[in-house]
PDB file of C-alpha atoms in Angstrom:
ATOM      1  CA  UNK E1499       4.312   6.142  -3.345  1.00 95.00           C
ATOM      2  CA  UNK E1500       7.539   8.931  -3.197  1.00 98.00           C
ATOM      3  CA  UNK E1501       8.038  11.183  -6.091  1.00 98.00           C
ATOM      4  CA  UNK E1502      11.070  13.241  -6.407  1.00 98.00           C
ATOM      5  CA  UNK E1503      11.334  16.082  -9.162  1.00 98.00           C
ATOM      6  CA  UNK E1504      14.006  17.794 -10.432  1.00 98.00           C
ATOM      7  CA  UNK E1505      14.871  19.034  -6.633  1.00 98.00           C
ATOM      8  CA  UNK E1506      17.727  20.798  -5.921  1.00 97.00           C
ATOM      9  CA  UNK E1507      18.277  22.457  -2.557  1.00 97.00           C
ATOM     10  CA  UNK E1508      21.250  24.937  -2.023  1.00 95.00           C
ATOM     11  CA  UNK E1509      22.069  26.529   1.178  1.00 94.00           C
ATOM     12  CA  UNK E1510      24.619  29.609   0.043  1.00 93.00           C
ATOM     13  CA  UNK E1511      26.890  28.651  -2.772  1.00 92.00           C
ATOM     14  CA  UNK E1512      27.031  25.368  -1.363  1.00 93.00           C
ATOM     15  CA  UNK E1513      24.507  22.856  -3.687  1.00 94.00           C
ATOM     16  CA  UNK E1514      23.294  20.334  -1.631  1.00 95.00           C
ATOM     17  CA  UNK E1515      21.168  18.139  -3.819  1.00 96.00           C
ATOM     18  CA  UNK E1516      21.488  19.239  -7.530  1.00 96.00           C
ATOM     19  CA  UNK E1517      18.596  18.599  -9.815  1.00 97.00           C
ATOM     20  CA  UNK E1518      18.054  15.266  -8.777  1.00 97.00           C
ATOM     21  CA  UNK E1519      14.712  13.135  -9.800  1.00 97.00           C
ATOM     22  CA  UNK E1520      13.717   9.186  -8.671  1.00 97.00           C
ATOM     23  CA  UNK E1521      10.441   7.442  -7.263  1.00 97.00           C
ATOM     24  CA  UNK E1522      10.005   5.037  -4.972  1.00 98.00           C
ATOM     25  CA  UNK E1523       7.096   3.000  -5.700  1.00 97.00           C
ATOM     26  CA  UNK E1524       4.715   1.374  -3.289  1.00 97.00           C
ATOM     27  CA  UNK E1525       5.417  -1.970  -2.152  1.00 97.00           C
ATOM     28  CA  UNK E1526       9.346  -2.078  -2.814  1.00 97.00           C
ATOM     29  CA  UNK E1527      12.300  -1.502  -0.246  1.00 97.00           C
ATOM     30  CA  UNK E1528      14.154   1.508  -2.112  1.00 97.00           C
ATOM     31  CA  UNK E1529      17.933   1.720  -0.726  1.00 95.00           C
ATOM     32  CA  UNK E1530      18.686   6.051  -0.926  1.00 95.00           C
ATOM     33  CA  UNK E1531      22.512   4.921  -1.351  1.00 92.00           C
ATOM     34  CA  UNK E1532      25.406   7.397  -0.983  1.00 88.00           C
ATOM     35  CA  UNK E1533      28.265   8.422   1.406  1.00 85.00           C
ATOM     36  CA  UNK E1534      27.996  11.268   4.164  1.00 84.00           C
ATOM     37  CA  UNK E1535      27.296  14.308   2.369  1.00 85.00           C
ATOM     38  CA  UNK E1536      25.881  12.860  -1.124  1.00 88.00           C
ATOM     39  CA  UNK E1537      22.504  14.499  -0.362  1.00 93.00           C
ATOM     40  CA  UNK E1538      20.306  11.999   1.471  1.00 94.00           C
ATOM     41  CA  UNK E1539      19.231  13.399   4.850  1.00 94.00           C
ATOM     42  CA  UNK E1540      18.408  16.879   3.081  1.00 96.00           C
ATOM     43  CA  UNK E1541      16.327  15.200   0.133  1.00 97.00           C
ATOM     44  CA  UNK E1542      14.921  13.175   3.038  1.00 97.00           C
ATOM     45  CA  UNK E1543      14.458  16.733   5.356  1.00 96.00           C
ATOM     46  CA  UNK E1544      12.666  17.987   2.263  1.00 97.00           C
ATOM     47  CA  UNK E1545       9.800  15.233   1.843  1.00 97.00           C
ATOM     48  CA  UNK E1546       8.604  15.442   5.346  1.00 96.00           C
ATOM     49  CA  UNK E1547       8.828  19.365   5.290  1.00 95.00           C
ATOM     50  CA  UNK E1548      11.654  19.757   7.841  1.00 95.00           C
ATOM     51  CA  UNK E1549      13.625  22.276   5.151  1.00 95.00           C
ATOM     52  CA  UNK E1550      12.345  24.170   1.774  1.00 96.00           C
ATOM     53  CA  UNK E1551      13.555  23.283  -1.535  1.00 97.00           C
ATOM     54  CA  UNK E1552      15.018  25.660  -3.925  1.00 97.00           C
ATOM     55  CA  UNK E1553      13.392  24.269  -6.973  1.00 97.00           C
ATOM     56  CA  UNK E1554      11.653  21.327  -7.478  1.00 97.00           C
ATOM     57  CA  UNK E1555       9.389  19.114  -5.471  1.00 96.00           C
ATOM     58  CA  UNK E1556       9.166  15.874  -3.464  1.00 97.00           C
ATOM     59  CA  UNK E1557       5.577  14.207  -3.557  1.00 97.00           C
ATOM     60  CA  UNK E1558       4.059  11.531  -0.830  1.00 97.00           C
ATOM     61  CA  UNK E1559       1.481   9.862  -1.481  1.00 96.00           C
ATOM     62  CA  UNK E1560       0.555  12.334  -4.127  1.00 94.00           C
ATOM     63  CA  UNK E1561       0.965  15.405  -2.950  1.00 95.00           C
ATOM     64  CA  UNK E1562       3.469  17.111  -0.335  1.00 95.00           C
ATOM     65  CA  UNK E1563       3.837  15.735   3.296  1.00 96.00           C
ATOM     66  CA  UNK E1564       2.755  18.887   5.183  1.00 93.00           C
ATOM     67  CA  UNK E1565      -0.493  18.710   3.308  1.00 95.00           C
ATOM     68  CA  UNK E1566      -1.685  15.288   3.873  1.00 94.00           C
ATOM     69  CA  UNK E1567      -4.067  14.759   7.753  1.00 92.00           C
ATOM     70  CA  UNK E1568      -2.607  13.828  10.420  1.00 93.00           C
ATOM     71  CA  UNK E1569       0.420  13.178   8.107  1.00 95.00           C
ATOM     72  CA  UNK E1570       2.374  11.045  10.405  1.00 91.00           C
ATOM     73  CA  UNK E1571      -0.011   8.817  10.904  1.00 93.00           C
ATOM     74  CA  UNK E1572       0.489   8.117   7.132  1.00 96.00           C
ATOM     75  CA  UNK E1573       3.877   8.515   6.855  1.00 97.00           C
ATOM     76  CA  UNK E1574       6.394   7.118   9.143  1.00 97.00           C
ATOM     77  CA  UNK E1575       9.717   8.968   9.420  1.00 96.00           C
ATOM     78  CA  UNK E1576      13.045   7.814  11.536  1.00 95.00           C
ATOM     79  CA  UNK E1577      15.384  10.938  10.401  1.00 93.00           C
ATOM     80  CA  UNK E1578      18.168  10.389  14.144  1.00 87.00           C
ATOM     81  CA  UNK E1579      17.485   8.344  16.705  1.00 78.00           C
ATOM     82  CA  UNK E1580      19.483  10.513  19.066  1.00 78.00           C
ATOM     83  CA  UNK E1581      17.043  13.052  18.973  1.00 82.00           C
ATOM     84  CA  UNK E1582      14.432  11.135  21.339  1.00 85.00           C
ATOM     85  CA  UNK E1583      14.165  12.920  24.936  1.00 89.00           C
ATOM     86  CA  UNK E1584      17.044  11.462  27.197  1.00 91.00           C
ATOM     87  CA  UNK E1585      14.899  12.185  30.499  1.00 94.00           C
ATOM     88  CA  UNK E1586      11.800   9.878  29.185  1.00 96.00           C
ATOM     89  CA  UNK E1587      10.903   5.863  29.426  1.00 97.00           C
ATOM     90  CA  UNK E1588      11.039   4.054  26.307  1.00 96.00           C
ATOM     91  CA  UNK E1589       6.984   3.602  26.903  1.00 97.00           C
ATOM     92  CA  UNK E1590       6.545   7.344  27.656  1.00 97.00           C
ATOM     93  CA  UNK E1591       8.484   8.106  24.329  1.00 96.00           C
ATOM     94  CA  UNK E1592       6.021   5.696  22.550  1.00 96.00           C
ATOM     95  CA  UNK E1593       2.830   6.700  24.601  1.00 96.00           C
ATOM     96  CA  UNK E1594       3.096  10.422  23.980  1.00 95.00           C
ATOM     97  CA  UNK E1595       3.347   9.580  19.947  1.00 95.00           C
ATOM     98  CA  UNK E1596       0.300   7.561  20.435  1.00 95.00           C
ATOM     99  CA  UNK E1597      -1.662  10.544  21.827  1.00 95.00           C
ATOM    100  CA  UNK E1598      -0.347  12.651  19.647  1.00 93.00           C
ATOM    101  CA  UNK E1599      -1.425  10.317  16.144  1.00 94.00           C
ATOM    102  CA  UNK E1600      -4.913   9.737  17.820  1.00 93.00           C
ATOM    103  CA  UNK E1601      -3.854   5.827  18.132  1.00 94.00           C
ATOM    104  CA  UNK E1602      -4.694   3.490  20.712  1.00 93.00           C
ATOM    105  CA  UNK E1603      -2.277   3.012  23.917  1.00 92.00           C
ATOM    106  CA  UNK E1604      -2.511  -0.185  22.861  1.00 93.00           C
ATOM    107  CA  UNK E1605      -0.822   0.156  20.057  1.00 95.00           C
ATOM    108  CA  UNK E1606       2.503   1.252  22.430  1.00 97.00           C
ATOM    109  CA  UNK E1607       2.572  -2.659  23.538  1.00 96.00           C
ATOM    110  CA  UNK E1608       2.218  -3.796  19.423  1.00 96.00           C
ATOM    111  CA  UNK E1609       4.796  -2.111  18.670  1.00 96.00           C
ATOM    112  CA  UNK E1610       7.436  -2.502  21.296  1.00 96.00           C
ATOM    113  CA  UNK E1611       6.588  -6.024  20.487  1.00 95.00           C
ATOM    114  CA  UNK E1612       7.174  -5.671  17.049  1.00 93.00           C
ATOM    115  CA  UNK E1613      10.287  -3.852  17.562  1.00 94.00           C
ATOM    116  CA  UNK E1614      12.103  -6.368  19.939  1.00 93.00           C
ATOM    117  CA  UNK E1615      12.141  -4.699  22.738  1.00 95.00           C
ATOM    118  CA  UNK E1616      11.026  -5.570  26.606  1.00 95.00           C
ATOM    119  CA  UNK E1617       8.779  -4.296  29.113  1.00 96.00           C
ATOM    120  CA  UNK E1618      11.993  -3.894  31.028  1.00 96.00           C
ATOM    121  CA  UNK E1619      13.935  -2.412  28.393  1.00 97.00           C
ATOM    122  CA  UNK E1620      10.275   0.170  28.011  1.00 96.00           C
ATOM    123  CA  UNK E1621      10.500   1.458  31.572  1.00 97.00           C
ATOM    124  CA  UNK E1622      14.335   2.148  31.165  1.00 97.00           C
ATOM    125  CA  UNK E1623      15.195   6.172  30.235  1.00 97.00           C
ATOM    126  CA  UNK E1624      15.902   6.985  26.618  1.00 95.00           C
ATOM    127  CA  UNK E1625      19.089   8.659  27.907  1.00 95.00           C
ATOM    128  CA  UNK E1626      20.629   4.742  29.519  1.00 96.00           C
ATOM    129  CA  UNK E1627      19.859   3.139  25.846  1.00 95.00           C
ATOM    130  CA  UNK E1628      22.264   1.700  23.543  1.00 93.00           C
ATOM    131  CA  UNK E1629      22.166   3.351  20.017  1.00 90.00           C
ATOM    132  CA  UNK E1630      20.998   0.080  18.713  1.00 91.00           C
ATOM    133  CA  UNK E1631      18.305  -0.066  21.124  1.00 93.00           C
ATOM    134  CA  UNK E1632      17.529   4.163  20.057  1.00 93.00           C
ATOM    135  CA  UNK E1633      17.282   2.826  16.283  1.00 93.00           C
ATOM    136  CA  UNK E1634      14.636  -0.128  17.457  1.00 94.00           C
ATOM    137  CA  UNK E1635      12.459   2.938  19.614  1.00 96.00           C
ATOM    138  CA  UNK E1636      12.883   5.091  16.985  1.00 95.00           C
ATOM    139  CA  UNK E1637      11.338   2.533  14.369  1.00 95.00           C
ATOM    140  CA  UNK E1638       8.968   1.386  16.485  1.00 95.00           C
ATOM    141  CA  UNK E1639       7.554   5.400  16.410  1.00 96.00           C
ATOM    142  CA  UNK E1640       7.928   5.334  13.216  1.00 96.00           C
ATOM    143  CA  UNK E1641       5.544   2.387  12.880  1.00 96.00           C
ATOM    144  CA  UNK E1642       2.774   3.663  15.493  1.00 96.00           C
ATOM    145  CA  UNK E1643       0.422   4.944  13.452  1.00 94.00           C
ATOM    146  CA  UNK E1644       0.423   2.045  10.836  1.00 95.00           C
ATOM    147  CA  UNK E1645       2.289   3.590   8.482  1.00 97.00           C
ATOM    148  CA  UNK E1646       1.543   3.426   4.117  1.00 97.00           C
ATOM    149  CA  UNK E1647       5.350   4.821   3.977  1.00 98.00           C
ATOM    150  CA  UNK E1648       8.268   4.405   5.947  1.00 98.00           C
ATOM    151  CA  UNK E1649      11.031   6.835   5.728  1.00 98.00           C
ATOM    152  CA  UNK E1650      14.510   5.697   7.721  1.00 96.00           C
ATOM    153  CA  UNK E1651      17.942   7.820   7.403  1.00 93.00           C
ATOM    154  CA  UNK E1652      20.708   5.241   8.154  1.00 90.00           C
ATOM    155  CA  UNK E1653      18.999   3.095  10.551  1.00 89.00           C
ATOM    156  CA  UNK E1654      21.081   0.273  10.859  1.00 86.00           C
ATOM    157  CA  UNK E1655      23.559   2.957  12.721  1.00 85.00           C
ATOM    158  CA  UNK E1656      23.944   1.067  15.844  1.00 83.00           C
ATOM    159  CA  UNK E1657      22.117  -2.192  15.220  1.00 87.00           C
ATOM    160  CA  UNK E1658      24.299  -5.532  15.909  1.00 87.00           C
ATOM    161  CA  UNK E1659      24.243  -8.454  13.041  1.00 87.00           C
ATOM    162  CA  UNK E1660      20.946  -9.808  14.439  1.00 90.00           C
ATOM    163  CA  UNK E1661      19.350  -6.615  15.330  1.00 89.00           C
ATOM    164  CA  UNK E1662      20.379  -5.696  11.118  1.00 90.00           C
ATOM    165  CA  UNK E1663      19.028  -9.209   9.851  1.00 90.00           C
ATOM    166  CA  UNK E1664      15.583  -8.109  11.844  1.00 91.00           C
ATOM    167  CA  UNK E1665      15.064  -4.688  10.427  1.00 91.00           C
ATOM    168  CA  UNK E1666      15.598  -6.065   6.918  1.00 92.00           C
ATOM    169  CA  UNK E1667      12.795  -8.540   7.488  1.00 93.00           C
ATOM    170  CA  UNK E1668      10.512  -6.127   9.205  1.00 94.00           C
ATOM    171  CA  UNK E1669      10.956  -3.865   5.612  1.00 95.00           C
ATOM    172  CA  UNK E1670      10.905  -6.957   3.777  1.00 95.00           C
ATOM    173  CA  UNK E1671       7.040  -7.762   5.326  1.00 95.00           C
ATOM    174  CA  UNK E1672       6.237  -4.034   5.173  1.00 96.00           C
ATOM    175  CA  UNK E1673       6.892  -3.793   1.250  1.00 97.00           C
ATOM    176  CA  UNK E1674       5.501  -6.777   0.508  1.00 96.00           C
ATOM    177  CA  UNK E1675       2.523  -5.877   2.219  1.00 97.00           C
ATOM    178  CA  UNK E1676       2.150  -3.175  -0.765  1.00 97.00           C
ATOM    179  CA  UNK E1677       3.632  -0.151   1.760  1.00 97.00           C
ATOM    180  CA  UNK E1678       6.800   2.091   0.355  1.00 98.00           C
ATOM    181  CA  UNK E1679       9.889   2.243   2.269  1.00 98.00           C
ATOM    182  CA  UNK E1680      12.492   4.834   1.498  1.00 98.00           C
ATOM    183  CA  UNK E1681      16.036   3.397   3.515  1.00 95.00           C
ATOM    184  CA  UNK E1682      18.795   5.292   3.267  1.00 94.00           C
ATOM    185  CA  UNK E1683      22.374   3.966   4.138  1.00 89.00           C
ATOM    186  CA  UNK E1684      25.884   4.835   3.418  1.00 84.00           C
ATOM    187  CA  UNK E1685      26.695   1.053   3.448  1.00 81.00           C
ATOM    188  CA  UNK E1686      26.335  -0.812   0.094  1.00 81.00           C
ATOM    189  CA  UNK E1687      26.456  -4.696   1.108  1.00 80.00           C
ATOM    190  CA  UNK E1688      23.770  -3.217   3.931  1.00 80.00           C
ATOM    191  CA  UNK E1689      21.372  -1.556   1.232  1.00 83.00           C
ATOM    192  CA  UNK E1690      21.813  -4.540  -1.638  1.00 84.00           C
ATOM    193  CA  UNK E1691      20.324  -7.412   0.871  1.00 86.00           C
ATOM    194  CA  UNK E1692      17.279  -5.880   1.034  1.00 91.00           C
ATOM    195  CA  UNK E1693      16.653  -3.490  -1.855  1.00 94.00           C
ATOM    196  CA  UNK E1694      14.403  -4.008  -5.083  1.00 96.00           C
ATOM    197  CA  UNK E1695      15.072  -0.253  -6.183  1.00 95.00           C
ATOM    198  CA  UNK E1696      18.739   1.263  -5.830  1.00 94.00           C
ATOM    199  CA  UNK E1697      18.964   4.783  -6.166  1.00 95.00           C
ATOM    200  CA  UNK E1698      22.821   5.863  -5.600  1.00 93.00           C
ATOM    201  CA  UNK E1699      23.359   9.530  -4.894  1.00 93.00           C
ATOM    202  CA  UNK E1700      27.236  11.315  -5.102  1.00 89.00           C
ATOM    203  CA  UNK E1701      28.085  14.867  -4.661  1.00 88.00           C
ATOM    204  CA  UNK E1702      24.139  15.698  -5.042  1.00 93.00           C
ATOM    205  CA  UNK E1703      23.482  14.272  -7.795  1.00 93.00           C
ATOM    206  CA  UNK E1704      22.384  10.651  -9.028  1.00 94.00           C
ATOM    207  CA  UNK E1705      24.549   8.102 -10.234  1.00 90.00           C
ATOM    208  CA  UNK E1706      22.400   5.131 -10.560  1.00 90.00           C
ATOM    209  CA  UNK E1707      18.818   4.652 -10.404  1.00 94.00           C
ATOM    210  CA  UNK E1708      17.222   1.315 -11.452  1.00 92.00           C
ATOM    211  CA  UNK E1709      15.459  -1.708 -10.224  1.00 93.00           C
ATOM    212  CA  UNK E1710      17.754  -4.398  -8.614  1.00 88.00           C
ATOM    213  CA  UNK E1711      17.342  -7.538 -10.795  1.00 88.00           C
ATOM    214  CA  UNK E1712      18.205  -4.783 -13.708  1.00 89.00           C
ATOM    215  CA  UNK E1713      21.203  -4.221 -11.767  1.00 84.00           C
ATOM    216  CA  UNK E1714      22.219  -8.102 -11.548  1.00 79.00           C
ATOM    217  CA  UNK E1715      21.227  -8.826 -15.042  1.00 82.00           C
ATOM    218  CA  UNK E1716      23.369  -6.137 -16.473  1.00 78.00           C
ATOM    219  CA  UNK E1717      26.654  -7.215 -14.461  1.00 73.00           C
ATOM    220  CA  UNK E1718      27.078  -3.415 -12.780  1.00 70.00           C
ATOM    221  CA  UNK E1719      29.731  -2.957 -10.715  1.00 71.00           C
ATOM    222  CA  UNK E1720      28.169  -1.203  -8.049  1.00 74.00           C
ATOM    223  CA  UNK E1721      30.884  -1.024  -5.860  1.00 75.00           C
ATOM    224  CA  UNK E1722      32.847   0.719  -7.792  1.00 73.00           C
ATOM    225  CA  UNK E1723      30.174   3.253  -8.870  1.00 70.00           C
ATOM    226  CA  UNK E1724      29.727   3.925  -5.091  1.00 70.00           C
ATOM    227  CA  UNK E1725      33.234   4.265  -4.449  1.00 71.00           C
ATOM    228  CA  UNK E1726      34.347   6.504  -7.635  1.00 69.00           C
ATOM    229  CA  UNK E1727      30.564   8.598  -5.835  1.00 62.00           C
ATOM    230  CA  UNK E1728      32.527   8.466  -2.892  1.00 58.00           C
ATOM    231  CA  UNK E1729      35.894   9.697  -3.674  1.00 57.00           C
ATOM    232  CA  UNK E1730      34.213  12.525  -5.589  1.00 53.00           C
ATOM    233  CA  UNK E1731      32.309  13.452  -2.309  1.00 50.00           C
ATOM    234  CA  UNK E1732      35.501  13.902  -0.161  1.00 44.00           C
ATOM    235  CA  UNK E1733      36.957  15.641  -2.879  1.00 38.00           C
ATOM    236  CA  UNK E1734      34.147  18.185  -2.816  1.00 43.00           C
ATOM    237  CA  UNK E1735      34.443  18.804   0.625  1.00 40.00           C
ATOM    238  CA  UNK E1736      37.773  19.102   0.772  1.00 33.00           C
ATOM    239  CA  UNK E1737      37.625  22.026  -2.229  1.00 34.00           C
ATOM    240  CA  UNK E1738      35.222  23.435  -0.080  1.00 32.00           C
TER     241      UNK E1738
END
């Protein structure tokens, strides 16, 4: 479970995240939806200890991420697929990750198969990978430790339709087995296809926080809400 409580993050006079509260329960895929610049990535960076909150908190598995024993083994994270070392092969990236986490090297081959990277592709340097291949490698790295939680920022970027279908299936299986998934995206259709819950953010504030079934039953017009939050964020960016 991930619990965000009254989280605020300021950068000088800019309020990137404005007193937001929501929960990503175990056994669900929570779609964290909003336009670029809405505060999604900032929230995720706070969750994994890369950015300090101005106020409020993010609890992962009941505590601070940085206080968890071997946190990367319990919480799989993908924030930026392009940050992988371009000079290493995909296999080397995963092998170093396995060594760091203390998991058997046999896990590398299991993960490569799970994310659909062939043995030949795994021996190529990451600098030659397409964005879609980097995303698969990044998701594989997040899965190395058999985590209980996945925090994925825009993981569908660069994936072709077959890759997006694969990713949805993987996340569905993970959540149905009791895992927690927090999946950020600026693409409404992508999130609607897999999410059990929708948390929509615009201009640093929560616009929607509800179960998908509830939203569908109420006939909530998510597209209009999403477009409204997009325009709000755009206006704020222009004003700034």
